[in-house]
PDB file of C-alpha atoms in Angstrom:
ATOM      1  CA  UNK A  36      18.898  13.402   3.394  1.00  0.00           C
ATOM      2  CA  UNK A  37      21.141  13.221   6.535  1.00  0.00           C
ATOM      3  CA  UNK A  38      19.779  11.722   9.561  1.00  0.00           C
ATOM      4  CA  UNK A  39      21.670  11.965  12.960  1.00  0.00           C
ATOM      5  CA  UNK A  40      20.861  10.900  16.329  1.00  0.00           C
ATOM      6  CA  UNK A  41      21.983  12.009  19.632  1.00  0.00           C
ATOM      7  CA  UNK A  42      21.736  11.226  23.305  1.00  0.00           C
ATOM      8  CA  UNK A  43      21.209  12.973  26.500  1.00  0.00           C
ATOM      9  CA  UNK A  44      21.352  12.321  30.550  1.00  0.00           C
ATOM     10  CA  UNK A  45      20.730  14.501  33.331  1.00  0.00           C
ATOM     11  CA  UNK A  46      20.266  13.821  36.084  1.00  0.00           C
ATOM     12  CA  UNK A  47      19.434  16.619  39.609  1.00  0.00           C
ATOM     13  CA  UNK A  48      19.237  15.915  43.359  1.00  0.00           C
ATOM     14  CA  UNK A  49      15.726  16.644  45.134  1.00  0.00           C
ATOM     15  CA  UNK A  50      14.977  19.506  47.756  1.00  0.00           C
ATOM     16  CA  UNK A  51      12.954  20.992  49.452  1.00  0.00           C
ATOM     17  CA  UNK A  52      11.627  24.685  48.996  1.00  0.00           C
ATOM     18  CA  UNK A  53      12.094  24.600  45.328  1.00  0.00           C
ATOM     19  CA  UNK A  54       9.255  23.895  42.389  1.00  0.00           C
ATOM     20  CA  UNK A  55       9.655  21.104  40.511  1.00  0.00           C
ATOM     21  CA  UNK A  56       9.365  21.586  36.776  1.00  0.00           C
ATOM     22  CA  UNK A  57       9.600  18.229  34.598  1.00  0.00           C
ATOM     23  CA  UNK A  58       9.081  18.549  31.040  1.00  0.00           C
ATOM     24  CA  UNK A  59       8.133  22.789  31.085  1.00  0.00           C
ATOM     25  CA  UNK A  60       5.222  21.649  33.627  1.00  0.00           C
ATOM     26  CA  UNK A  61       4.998  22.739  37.118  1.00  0.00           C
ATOM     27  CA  UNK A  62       4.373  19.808  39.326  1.00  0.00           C
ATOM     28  CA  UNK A  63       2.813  19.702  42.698  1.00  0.00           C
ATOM     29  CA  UNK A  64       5.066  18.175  44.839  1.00  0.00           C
ATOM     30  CA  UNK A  65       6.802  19.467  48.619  1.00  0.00           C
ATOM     31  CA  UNK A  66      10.174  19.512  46.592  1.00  0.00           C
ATOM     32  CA  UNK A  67      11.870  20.444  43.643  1.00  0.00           C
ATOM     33  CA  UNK A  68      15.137  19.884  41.698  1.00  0.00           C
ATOM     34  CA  UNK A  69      18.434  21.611  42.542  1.00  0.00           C
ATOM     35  CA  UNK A  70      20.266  23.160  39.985  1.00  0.00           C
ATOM     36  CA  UNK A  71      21.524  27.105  38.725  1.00  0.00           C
ATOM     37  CA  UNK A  72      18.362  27.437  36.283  1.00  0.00           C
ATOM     38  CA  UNK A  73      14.858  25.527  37.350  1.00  0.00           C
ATOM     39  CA  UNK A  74      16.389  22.542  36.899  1.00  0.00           C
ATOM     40  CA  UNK A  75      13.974  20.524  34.475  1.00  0.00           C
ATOM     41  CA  UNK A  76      15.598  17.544  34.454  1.00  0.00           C
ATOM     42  CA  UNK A  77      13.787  16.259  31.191  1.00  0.00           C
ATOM     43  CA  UNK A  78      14.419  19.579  28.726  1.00  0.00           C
ATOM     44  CA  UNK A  79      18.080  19.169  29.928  1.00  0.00           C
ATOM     45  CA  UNK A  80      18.313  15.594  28.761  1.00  0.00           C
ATOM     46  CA  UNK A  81      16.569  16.848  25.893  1.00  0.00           C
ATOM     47  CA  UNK A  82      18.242  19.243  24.967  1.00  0.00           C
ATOM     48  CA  UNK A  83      21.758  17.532  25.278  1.00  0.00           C
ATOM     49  CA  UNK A  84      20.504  15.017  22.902  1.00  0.00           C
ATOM     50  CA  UNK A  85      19.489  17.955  20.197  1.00  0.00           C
ATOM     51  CA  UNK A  86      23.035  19.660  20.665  1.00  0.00           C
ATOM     52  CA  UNK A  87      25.109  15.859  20.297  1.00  0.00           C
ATOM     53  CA  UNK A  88      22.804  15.105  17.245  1.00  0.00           C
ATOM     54  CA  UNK A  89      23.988  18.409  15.608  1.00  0.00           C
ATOM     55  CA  UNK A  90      27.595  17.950  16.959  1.00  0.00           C
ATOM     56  CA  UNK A  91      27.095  21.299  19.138  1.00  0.00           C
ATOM     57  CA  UNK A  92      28.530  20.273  21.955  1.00  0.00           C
ATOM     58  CA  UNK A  93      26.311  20.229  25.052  1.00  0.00           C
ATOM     59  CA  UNK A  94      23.976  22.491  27.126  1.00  0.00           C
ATOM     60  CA  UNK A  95      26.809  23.580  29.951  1.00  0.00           C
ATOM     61  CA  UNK A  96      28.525  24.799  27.023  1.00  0.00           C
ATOM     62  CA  UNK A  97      25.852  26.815  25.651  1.00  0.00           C
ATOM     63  CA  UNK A  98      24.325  28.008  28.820  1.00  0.00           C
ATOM     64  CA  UNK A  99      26.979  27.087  30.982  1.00  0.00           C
ATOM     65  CA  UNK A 100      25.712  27.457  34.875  1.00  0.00           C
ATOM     66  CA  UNK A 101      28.638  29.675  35.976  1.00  0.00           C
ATOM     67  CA  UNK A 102      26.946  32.413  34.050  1.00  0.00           C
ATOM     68  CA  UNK A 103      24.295  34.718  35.797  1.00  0.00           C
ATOM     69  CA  UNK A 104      22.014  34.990  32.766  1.00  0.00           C
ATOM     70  CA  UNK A 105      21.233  31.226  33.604  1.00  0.00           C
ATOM     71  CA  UNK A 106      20.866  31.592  36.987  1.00  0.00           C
ATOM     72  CA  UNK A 107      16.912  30.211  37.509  1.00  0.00           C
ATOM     73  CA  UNK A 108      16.002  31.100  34.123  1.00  0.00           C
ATOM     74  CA  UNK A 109      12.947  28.714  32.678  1.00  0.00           C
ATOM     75  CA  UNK A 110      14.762  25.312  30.901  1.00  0.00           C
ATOM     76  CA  UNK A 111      11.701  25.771  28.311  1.00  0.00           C
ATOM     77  CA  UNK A 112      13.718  28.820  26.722  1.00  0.00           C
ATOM     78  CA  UNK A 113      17.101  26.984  26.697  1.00  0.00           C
ATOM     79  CA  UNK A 114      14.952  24.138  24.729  1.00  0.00           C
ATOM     80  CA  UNK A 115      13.611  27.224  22.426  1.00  0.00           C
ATOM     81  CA  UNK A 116      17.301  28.722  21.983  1.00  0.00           C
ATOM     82  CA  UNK A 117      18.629  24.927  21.458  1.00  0.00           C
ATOM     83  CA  UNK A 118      15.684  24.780  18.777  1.00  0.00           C
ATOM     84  CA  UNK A 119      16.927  27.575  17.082  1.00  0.00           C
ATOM     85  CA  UNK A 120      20.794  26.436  16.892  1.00  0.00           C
ATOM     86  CA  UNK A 121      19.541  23.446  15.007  1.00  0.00           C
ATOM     87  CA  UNK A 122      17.707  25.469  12.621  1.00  0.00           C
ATOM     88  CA  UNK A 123      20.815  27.945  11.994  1.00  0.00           C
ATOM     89  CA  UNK A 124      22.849  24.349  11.043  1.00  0.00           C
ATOM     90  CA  UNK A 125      20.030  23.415   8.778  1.00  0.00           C
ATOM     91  CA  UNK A 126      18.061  20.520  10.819  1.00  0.00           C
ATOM     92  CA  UNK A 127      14.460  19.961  11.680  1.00  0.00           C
ATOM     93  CA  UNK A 128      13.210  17.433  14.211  1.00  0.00           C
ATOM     94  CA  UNK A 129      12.888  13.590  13.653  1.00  0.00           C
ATOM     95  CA  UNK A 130      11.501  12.525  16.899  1.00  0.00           C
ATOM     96  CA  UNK A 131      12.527  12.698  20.556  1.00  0.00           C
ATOM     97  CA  UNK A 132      12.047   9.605  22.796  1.00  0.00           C
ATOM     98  CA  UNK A 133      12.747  10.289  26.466  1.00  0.00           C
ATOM     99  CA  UNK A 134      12.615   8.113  29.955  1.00  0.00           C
ATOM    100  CA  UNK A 135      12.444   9.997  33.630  1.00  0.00           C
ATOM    101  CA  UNK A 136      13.243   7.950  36.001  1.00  0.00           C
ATOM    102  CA  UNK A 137      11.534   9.145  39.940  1.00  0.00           C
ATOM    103  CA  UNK A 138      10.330   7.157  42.516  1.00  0.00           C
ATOM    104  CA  UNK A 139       7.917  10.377  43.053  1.00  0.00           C
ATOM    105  CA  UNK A 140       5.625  11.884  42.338  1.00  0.00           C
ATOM    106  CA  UNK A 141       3.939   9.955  39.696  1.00  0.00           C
ATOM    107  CA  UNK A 142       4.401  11.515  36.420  1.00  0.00           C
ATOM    108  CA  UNK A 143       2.189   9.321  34.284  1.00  0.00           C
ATOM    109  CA  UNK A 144      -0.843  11.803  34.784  1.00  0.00           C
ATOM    110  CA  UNK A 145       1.136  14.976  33.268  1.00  0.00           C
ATOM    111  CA  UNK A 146       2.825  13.240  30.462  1.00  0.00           C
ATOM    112  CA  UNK A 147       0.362  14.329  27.870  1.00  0.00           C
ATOM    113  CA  UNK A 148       1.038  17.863  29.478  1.00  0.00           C
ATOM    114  CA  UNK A 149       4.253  17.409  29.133  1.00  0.00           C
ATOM    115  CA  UNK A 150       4.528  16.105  25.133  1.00  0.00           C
ATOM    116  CA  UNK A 151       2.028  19.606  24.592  1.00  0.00           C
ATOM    117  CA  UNK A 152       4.147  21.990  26.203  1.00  0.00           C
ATOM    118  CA  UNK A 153       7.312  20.767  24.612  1.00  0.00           C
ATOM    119  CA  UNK A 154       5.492  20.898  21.391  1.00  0.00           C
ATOM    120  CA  UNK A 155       4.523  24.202  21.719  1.00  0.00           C
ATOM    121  CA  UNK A 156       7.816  25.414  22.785  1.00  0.00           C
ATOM    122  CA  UNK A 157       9.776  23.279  20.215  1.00  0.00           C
ATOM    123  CA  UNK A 158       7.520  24.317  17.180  1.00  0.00           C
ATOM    124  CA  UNK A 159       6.695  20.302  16.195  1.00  0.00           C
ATOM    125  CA  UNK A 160       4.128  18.061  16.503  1.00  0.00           C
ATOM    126  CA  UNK A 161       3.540  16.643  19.939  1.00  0.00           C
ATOM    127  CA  UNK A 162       3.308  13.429  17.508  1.00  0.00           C
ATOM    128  CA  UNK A 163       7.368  13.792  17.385  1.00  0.00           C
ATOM    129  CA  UNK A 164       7.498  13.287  21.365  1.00  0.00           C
ATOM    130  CA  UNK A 165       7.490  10.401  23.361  1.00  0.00           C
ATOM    131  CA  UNK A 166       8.188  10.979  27.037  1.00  0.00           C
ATOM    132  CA  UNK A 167       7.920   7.872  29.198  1.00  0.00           C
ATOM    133  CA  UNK A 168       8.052   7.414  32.962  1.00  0.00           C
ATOM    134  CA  UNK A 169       9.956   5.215  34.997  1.00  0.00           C
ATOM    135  CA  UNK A 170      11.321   4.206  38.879  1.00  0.00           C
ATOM    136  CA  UNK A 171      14.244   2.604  40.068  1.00  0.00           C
ATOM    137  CA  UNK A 172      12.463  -0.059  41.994  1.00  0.00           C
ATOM    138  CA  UNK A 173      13.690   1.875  45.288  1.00  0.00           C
ATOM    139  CA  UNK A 174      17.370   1.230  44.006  1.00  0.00           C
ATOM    140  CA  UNK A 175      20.076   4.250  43.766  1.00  0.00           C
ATOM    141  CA  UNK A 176      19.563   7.531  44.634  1.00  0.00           C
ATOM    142  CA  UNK A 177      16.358   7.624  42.863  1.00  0.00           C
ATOM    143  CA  UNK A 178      15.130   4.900  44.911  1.00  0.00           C
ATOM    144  CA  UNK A 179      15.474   6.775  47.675  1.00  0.00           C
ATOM    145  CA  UNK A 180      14.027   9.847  46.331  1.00  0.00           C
ATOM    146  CA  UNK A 181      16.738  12.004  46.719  1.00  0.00           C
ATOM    147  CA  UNK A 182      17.014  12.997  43.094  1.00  0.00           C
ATOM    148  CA  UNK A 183      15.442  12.265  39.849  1.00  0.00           C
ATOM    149  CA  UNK A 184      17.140  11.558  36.438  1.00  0.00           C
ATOM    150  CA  UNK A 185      16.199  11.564  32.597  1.00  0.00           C
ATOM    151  CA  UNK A 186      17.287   9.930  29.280  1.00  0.00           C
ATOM    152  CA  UNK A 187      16.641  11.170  25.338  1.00  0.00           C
ATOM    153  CA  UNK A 188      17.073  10.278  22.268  1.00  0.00           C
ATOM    154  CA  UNK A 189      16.907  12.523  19.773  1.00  0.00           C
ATOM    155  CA  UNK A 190      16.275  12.289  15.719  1.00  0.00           C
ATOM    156  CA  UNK A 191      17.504  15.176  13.794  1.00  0.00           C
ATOM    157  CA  UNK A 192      17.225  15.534   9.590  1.00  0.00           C
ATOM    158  CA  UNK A 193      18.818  17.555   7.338  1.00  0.00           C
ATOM    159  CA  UNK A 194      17.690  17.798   3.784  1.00  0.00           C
TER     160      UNK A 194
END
């Protein structure tokens, strides 16, 4: 069996008169992340830690955000598409263990969302996801809640 691990970081400033999606969950919150596609910072982080486990590069070059067929699509079907380039090279998940870090809003009460929705979408157990919550301690631009960021780890097997 092969096992392979990679890691991802992303990271996307805060702003008003967006939605904020975190982990494929709408949160209720006055802003939202900047970016070309929703912006969840979490399924990015994610996913760049499925594509550098499988030595596929990274999400800009799969859905790079120059390209209009990424402009404010839903992160949750990059994850799904990113699940699917895995399978093609022959890997299922390990695990995925994942840290946002945001001074607000509090994301401890949709983390269980969170670990079911990325279940669902990823076709695993929400057993294979650990998604953790953090803050800067008002340090950074996190600190002062002008962005939010997110770190993963992911497990990938190949028989």
């Amino acid at each position: 069996m092969q096992i392979r691990v990679g890691f991802g970081y992303d990271m996307h400033r805060l702003q008003e008169g967006r939605e904020l999606w975190i982990g494929g969950v709408k949160l209720d919150y006055e802003k939202g992340l900047l970016g070309h596609s929703d912006a969840d910072v979490l399924i990015h982080a994610i996913c760049d830690a499925l594509l550098g486990a499988a030595n596929l590069r990274d999400i800009g070059y799969h859905f790079p955000d120059t390209s209009p067929e990424y402009h404010n699509v839903d992160s949750k079907l990059l994850l799904g598409e990113t699940m699917n380039l895995l399978g093609e090279k022959g890997y299922a998940l390990g695990n995925i263990d994942a840290t946002v870090c945001a001074e607000q809003p509090k994301l401890n009460p949709h983390i269980p969302a969170m670990r079911r929705k990325l279940a669902e979408v990823m076709g695993v157990s929400d057993g294979l996801i650990s998604i953790k919550a953090t803050t800067s301690e008002k340090m950074g631009f996190v600190g002062r809640e002008e962005g939010i960021t997110a770190y993963a780890v992911a497990l990938i097997c190949k028989s």
